Amino acid sequence: MNAGISRPTAVLGLAAVALSLVTLLGLPTPLQAVAAIAVLILLPGQALARLTPVTDFALRALLVLALGLAALTAVSTAMFYLAVWSWQACVVTMGVITILACIARARQEAVS
Amino acid sequence: MTTTIEAPNRIQGRWKPRDVWCALAGVVSLALAVWAASTVAVPVSSDLGLAAVLPYPFWVGVLILNVAFIVALRGDAAGPARRPVMLWLVVVLVLVLFGTAAFVTDVPRGEVAFRHLGIADALSRTEGIDPDIDAYFNWPGFFALLATVLKATGLDPVTVALWAPVLNMGLWLAALSVLTGYLTRDPRRRWLVLWIFCLGNWQDQDYLSPQAFGFFLYLVVIALVLGPLAARTPKFLGFGRADLTAWWLGRSPAEHRPGHRVSALAVTLLLITVICASHQLTPFLVLITVTALTLSGRVWPSRLPLITAVVLALWLVFPASAYLAGNPPLAEGGLLAAIDANVVDRVSGTAGHVLVVQVRVLLTLVLWALATAGAVRDWRRGRLDIRVVLLAVTPLLLFPVQLYGGEMLIRVSLFALPFIALQACSVLLPADGSTRPSSRAAGGLVLTCLLLAGMTVTGRFGNAQYDVFTDNEITAVAAVKRLAPPGSMIISASTPTPWRSEAYLEHRYRTIDFMCKSDLSTATCGPLVYEDARDNPAGAVVLLTRSSEASLVLRGVSSEGSFDELEAWLSAQDGVELVFSNVDARVYRVTP
């Protein structure tokens, strides 16, 4: 089963776990910004874009940004409406979304 | 055989001298523009804005940049210059046109970015959404995103607002470059569209705002609709019912992999939902453009407009119902009222300000004229792409529907701009995409680009006398935050004022020109402001800044002398005390 999971999928999932933890623990300002943007926007965007069969590089890159921003907007807005918002909760949720998307991608890879 | 194939690749992989010179020209023009902008003294003294005070090296930089771009675009028989060179020149253009203000001052331009920071701050403090506060809390998507990003990254909110125009332009251009790939295969045309889009972008909607975010997502939606969700149509036979039915049923998906279409549809629906949650106007533009493209037979999921309409209606009926109950969307509208609010009311004020407004109108007309000429040229050659025409024209349908605070023309012209730029390329480049523009045509292109650049800098930064703030004004706003007790009213002369970036919910914010409507004379306006201030149980703080007064004078609402008279009257009243002052601002406390 593991043989069916590609290295990028595994790296993406592990990076989401690691960066979520360091973002929550806190880093010096420039590093915190880089880690937070990665874990909140870029990694979820990449994980979700990899679920689509888009092969065009430019469209894929655009979808990483658009899906990352859109997913974070949806999560943050929902948390505000439910009165459960905190930036830490958003980091955890986006990390979970990334990992779930990686699991879904791993299943796709295992089947194909 | 292998050697024969690889040799040209190696040659193509080398940088030609022309590419190196163009890239260096980009470096030089950026250095000139940054240096020139950094020498501008704030406050800007001219009612023509930054264009009048930027020293000549800035314009030399703009000239070099446009010449370098056209030389690179012209390239050789194989096509334009290498992609990294073209990309670098576009990056330089974005920095020169959209980063200019950031090189002049460390303070973001205009009031609205400050207000948007305040809303994000209010959300993160309350950790919930009260839709009764104001319209922003009925479309909170972008502010929720902003609150999360600012808190998680620890970035300075003011710095984020300062560089937001460059960031937003980057996002827009990324989406536009993908989108144009579905509309044209000509690389020269694709690069020129990006260039013209930047040069025609006087609307100044790229600041930290929900509309800038919504416009990015709109461009991505259109890219998906023109790409994976596109349909191919059979030959159009006529408007007879049988012909139309046969034509409609004869459509086929441009993307043959069903999984690809389903995933693209899922992404599109997510983006549409986020757009509906983030901005009032953008979902309507998505709806009408997607509907127009679907009716033209160019969109495969034919129920996409219906789904968009349902998502939009659900947002309006539930999360945005509090705002809509008091503000019916179609209460104000009509073509004449729209023209009055969007054009006539704006062409007033000092001579310089009127000239700036006229330059904006002229720039829009020049681009539309070029696009019309391009469309006619394409039509004569049987190459007119109906998708481009629909995307350029359909945003205009919203113009008479809602006044949108007199900003509807600005908004619809922005949404049309990418496709106006694309259509204008049909007249700016040779009809045959593979043909290299002649030297004469390249000269004409340079002149056109220079003209557009001059007009954009004039139009875009034309309000710099009042929307570029000084450090003294920021210090005064900080003093107001310190001096104003909770619940007090904060009164400014006019917009723009760099306030509300914090304590958005703790005070009532009013401007004197709003309180006094059209009459700012001391006899009428003075008692009105004074009584309102004293009636507030927690009192009031009156902030009078250089920029807000300049705004009143430039827009022709008041004169310098009459406003001084109003201030003198106000400061002489009982319970009014000057509590802070510097060269650019005075702060008065009004006790209840």
PDB file of N, CA, C and O in Angstrom, chain B residues 255-280:
ATOM      1  N   GLU B 255     -12.785  19.944 -22.916  1.00  0.00           N
ATOM      2  CA  GLU B 255     -11.978  19.025 -22.110  1.00  0.00           C
ATOM      3  C   GLU B 255     -12.671  17.661 -22.119  1.00  0.00           C
ATOM      4  O   GLU B 255     -13.796  17.538 -21.648  1.00  0.00           O
ATOM      5  N   HIS B 256     -11.993  16.643 -22.647  1.00  0.00           N
ATOM      6  CA  HIS B 256     -12.659  15.353 -22.821  1.00  0.00           C
ATOM      7  C   HIS B 256     -12.579  14.456 -21.596  1.00  0.00           C
ATOM      8  O   HIS B 256     -13.288  13.456 -21.527  1.00  0.00           O
ATOM      9  N   ARG B 257     -11.734  14.813 -20.606  1.00  0.00           N
ATOM     10  CA  ARG B 257     -11.651  13.975 -19.403  1.00  0.00           C
ATOM     11  C   ARG B 257     -12.712  14.431 -18.399  1.00  0.00           C
ATOM     12  O   ARG B 257     -12.626  15.543 -17.872  1.00  0.00           O
ATOM     13  N   PRO B 258     -13.731  13.573 -18.148  1.00  0.00           N
ATOM     14  CA  PRO B 258     -14.812  13.991 -17.222  1.00  0.00           C
ATOM     15  C   PRO B 258     -14.280  14.355 -15.838  1.00  0.00           C
ATOM     16  O   PRO B 258     -14.765  15.300 -15.220  1.00  0.00           O
ATOM     17  N   GLY B 259     -13.281  13.615 -15.353  1.00  0.00           N
ATOM     18  CA  GLY B 259     -12.738  13.902 -14.025  1.00  0.00           C
ATOM     19  C   GLY B 259     -12.154  15.306 -13.945  1.00  0.00           C
ATOM     20  O   GLY B 259     -12.302  16.002 -12.940  1.00  0.00           O
ATOM     21  N   HIS B 260     -11.533  15.724 -15.033  1.00  0.00           N
ATOM     22  CA  HIS B 260     -10.952  17.056 -15.087  1.00  0.00           C
ATOM     23  C   HIS B 260     -12.053  18.115 -15.006  1.00  0.00           C
ATOM     24  O   HIS B 260     -11.944  19.116 -14.288  1.00  0.00           O
ATOM     25  N   ARG B 261     -13.133  17.852 -15.731  1.00  0.00           N
ATOM     26  CA  ARG B 261     -14.248  18.830 -15.726  1.00  0.00           C
ATOM     27  C   ARG B 261     -14.909  18.897 -14.352  1.00  0.00           C
ATOM     28  O   ARG B 261     -15.232  19.979 -13.863  1.00  0.00           O
ATOM     29  N   VAL B 262     -15.097  17.739 -13.730  1.00  0.00           N
ATOM     30  CA  VAL B 262     -15.757  17.717 -12.413  1.00  0.00           C
ATOM     31  C   VAL B 262     -14.905  18.465 -11.381  1.00  0.00           C
ATOM     32  O   VAL B 262     -15.426  19.271 -10.600  1.00  0.00           O
ATOM     33  N   SER B 263     -13.611  18.206 -11.404  1.00  0.00           N
ATOM     34  CA  SER B 263     -12.757  18.889 -10.416  1.00  0.00           C
ATOM     35  C   SER B 263     -12.721  20.391 -10.692  1.00  0.00           C
ATOM     36  O   SER B 263     -12.739  21.199  -9.749  1.00  0.00           O
ATOM     37  N   ALA B 264     -12.692  20.769 -11.970  1.00  0.00           N
ATOM     38  CA  ALA B 264     -12.700  22.204 -12.300  1.00  0.00           C
ATOM     39  C   ALA B 264     -14.009  22.853 -11.842  1.00  0.00           C
ATOM     40  O   ALA B 264     -14.011  23.992 -11.351  1.00  0.00           O
ATOM     41  N   LEU B 265     -15.106  22.097 -11.988  1.00  0.00           N
ATOM     42  CA  LEU B 265     -16.405  22.626 -11.546  1.00  0.00           C
ATOM     43  C   LEU B 265     -16.431  22.784 -10.023  1.00  0.00           C
ATOM     44  O   LEU B 265     -16.929  23.796  -9.499  1.00  0.00           O
ATOM     45  N   ALA B 266     -15.883  21.804  -9.323  1.00  0.00           N
ATOM     46  CA  ALA B 266     -15.838  21.892  -7.853  1.00  0.00           C
ATOM     47  C   ALA B 266     -15.015  23.106  -7.411  1.00  0.00           C
ATOM     48  O   ALA B 266     -15.433  23.859  -6.516  1.00  0.00           O
ATOM     49  N   VAL B 267     -13.863  23.317  -8.052  1.00  0.00           N
ATOM     50  CA  VAL B 267     -13.033  24.481  -7.708  1.00  0.00           C
ATOM     51  C   VAL B 267     -13.798  25.768  -8.005  1.00  0.00           C
ATOM     52  O   VAL B 267     -13.809  26.712  -7.198  1.00  0.00           O
ATOM     53  N   THR B 268     -14.459  25.807  -9.158  1.00  0.00           N
ATOM     54  CA  THR B 268     -15.214  27.009  -9.544  1.00  0.00           C
ATOM     55  C   THR B 268     -16.296  27.329  -8.511  1.00  0.00           C
ATOM     56  O   THR B 268     -16.475  28.494  -8.124  1.00  0.00           O
ATOM     57  N   LEU B 269     -16.990  26.308  -8.055  1.00  0.00           N
ATOM     58  CA  LEU B 269     -18.065  26.543  -7.077  1.00  0.00           C
ATOM     59  C   LEU B 269     -17.502  27.043  -5.743  1.00  0.00           C
ATOM     60  O   LEU B 269     -18.097  27.921  -5.105  1.00  0.00           O
ATOM     61  N   LEU B 270     -16.353  26.496  -5.343  1.00  0.00           N
ATOM     62  CA  LEU B 270     -15.723  26.994  -4.110  1.00  0.00           C
ATOM     63  C   LEU B 270     -15.360  28.473  -4.274  1.00  0.00           C
ATOM     64  O   LEU B 270     -15.640  29.298  -3.383  1.00  0.00           O
ATOM     65  N   LEU B 271     -14.767  28.811  -5.419  1.00  0.00           N
ATOM     66  CA  LEU B 271     -14.351  30.203  -5.630  1.00  0.00           C
ATOM     67  C   LEU B 271     -15.561  31.137  -5.673  1.00  0.00           C
ATOM     68  O   LEU B 271     -15.532  32.242  -5.120  1.00  0.00           O
ATOM     69  N   ILE B 272     -16.634  30.693  -6.327  1.00  0.00           N
ATOM     70  CA  ILE B 272     -17.842  31.530  -6.402  1.00  0.00           C
ATOM     71  C   ILE B 272     -18.423  31.756  -5.001  1.00  0.00           C
ATOM     72  O   ILE B 272     -18.834  32.874  -4.649  1.00  0.00           O
ATOM     73  N   THR B 273     -18.422  30.712  -4.195  1.00  0.00           N
ATOM     74  CA  THR B 273     -18.944  30.851  -2.822  1.00  0.00           C
ATOM     75  C   THR B 273     -18.095  31.851  -2.025  1.00  0.00           C
ATOM     76  O   THR B 273     -18.642  32.712  -1.315  1.00  0.00           O
ATOM     77  N   VAL B 274     -16.784  31.749  -2.177  1.00  0.00           N
ATOM     78  CA  VAL B 274     -15.898  32.672  -1.449  1.00  0.00           C
ATOM     79  C   VAL B 274     -16.082  34.109  -1.960  1.00  0.00           C
ATOM     80  O   VAL B 274     -16.079  35.065  -1.174  1.00  0.00           O
ATOM     81  N   ILE B 275     -16.278  34.249  -3.270  1.00  0.00           N
ATOM     82  CA  ILE B 275     -16.537  35.592  -3.824  1.00  0.00           C
ATOM     83  C   ILE B 275     -17.826  36.160  -3.225  1.00  0.00           C
ATOM     84  O   ILE B 275     -17.881  37.323  -2.817  1.00  0.00           O
ATOM     85  N   CYS B 276     -18.875  35.326  -3.153  1.00  0.00           N
ATOM     86  CA  CYS B 276     -20.162  35.790  -2.597  1.00  0.00           C
ATOM     87  C   CYS B 276     -20.005  36.204  -1.135  1.00  0.00           C
ATOM     88  O   CYS B 276     -20.695  37.116  -0.672  1.00  0.00           O
ATOM     89  N   ALA B 277     -19.101  35.536  -0.410  1.00  0.00           N
ATOM     90  CA  ALA B 277     -18.915  35.850   1.012  1.00  0.00           C
ATOM     91  C   ALA B 277     -18.014  37.053   1.229  1.00  0.00           C
ATOM     92  O   ALA B 277     -17.922  37.569   2.338  1.00  0.00           O
ATOM     93  N   SER B 278     -17.345  37.505   0.162  1.00  0.00           N
ATOM     94  CA  SER B 278     -16.296  38.509   0.358  1.00  0.00           C
ATOM     95  C   SER B 278     -16.637  39.894  -0.159  1.00  0.00           C
ATOM     96  O   SER B 278     -16.070  40.876   0.313  1.00  0.00           O
ATOM     97  N   HIS B 279     -17.486  40.003  -1.162  1.00  0.00           N
ATOM     98  CA  HIS B 279     -17.705  41.311  -1.766  1.00  0.00           C
ATOM     99  C   HIS B 279     -19.110  41.415  -2.335  1.00  0.00           C
ATOM    100  O   HIS B 279     -19.654  40.446  -2.854  1.00  0.00           O
ATOM    101  N   GLN B 280     -19.682  42.627  -2.247  1.00  0.00           N
ATOM    102  CA  GLN B 280     -21.062  42.821  -2.702  1.00  0.00           C
ATOM    103  C   GLN B 280     -21.207  42.710  -4.209  1.00  0.00           C
ATOM    104  O   GLN B 280     -22.146  42.105  -4.714  1.00  0.00           O
TER     105      GLN B 280
END
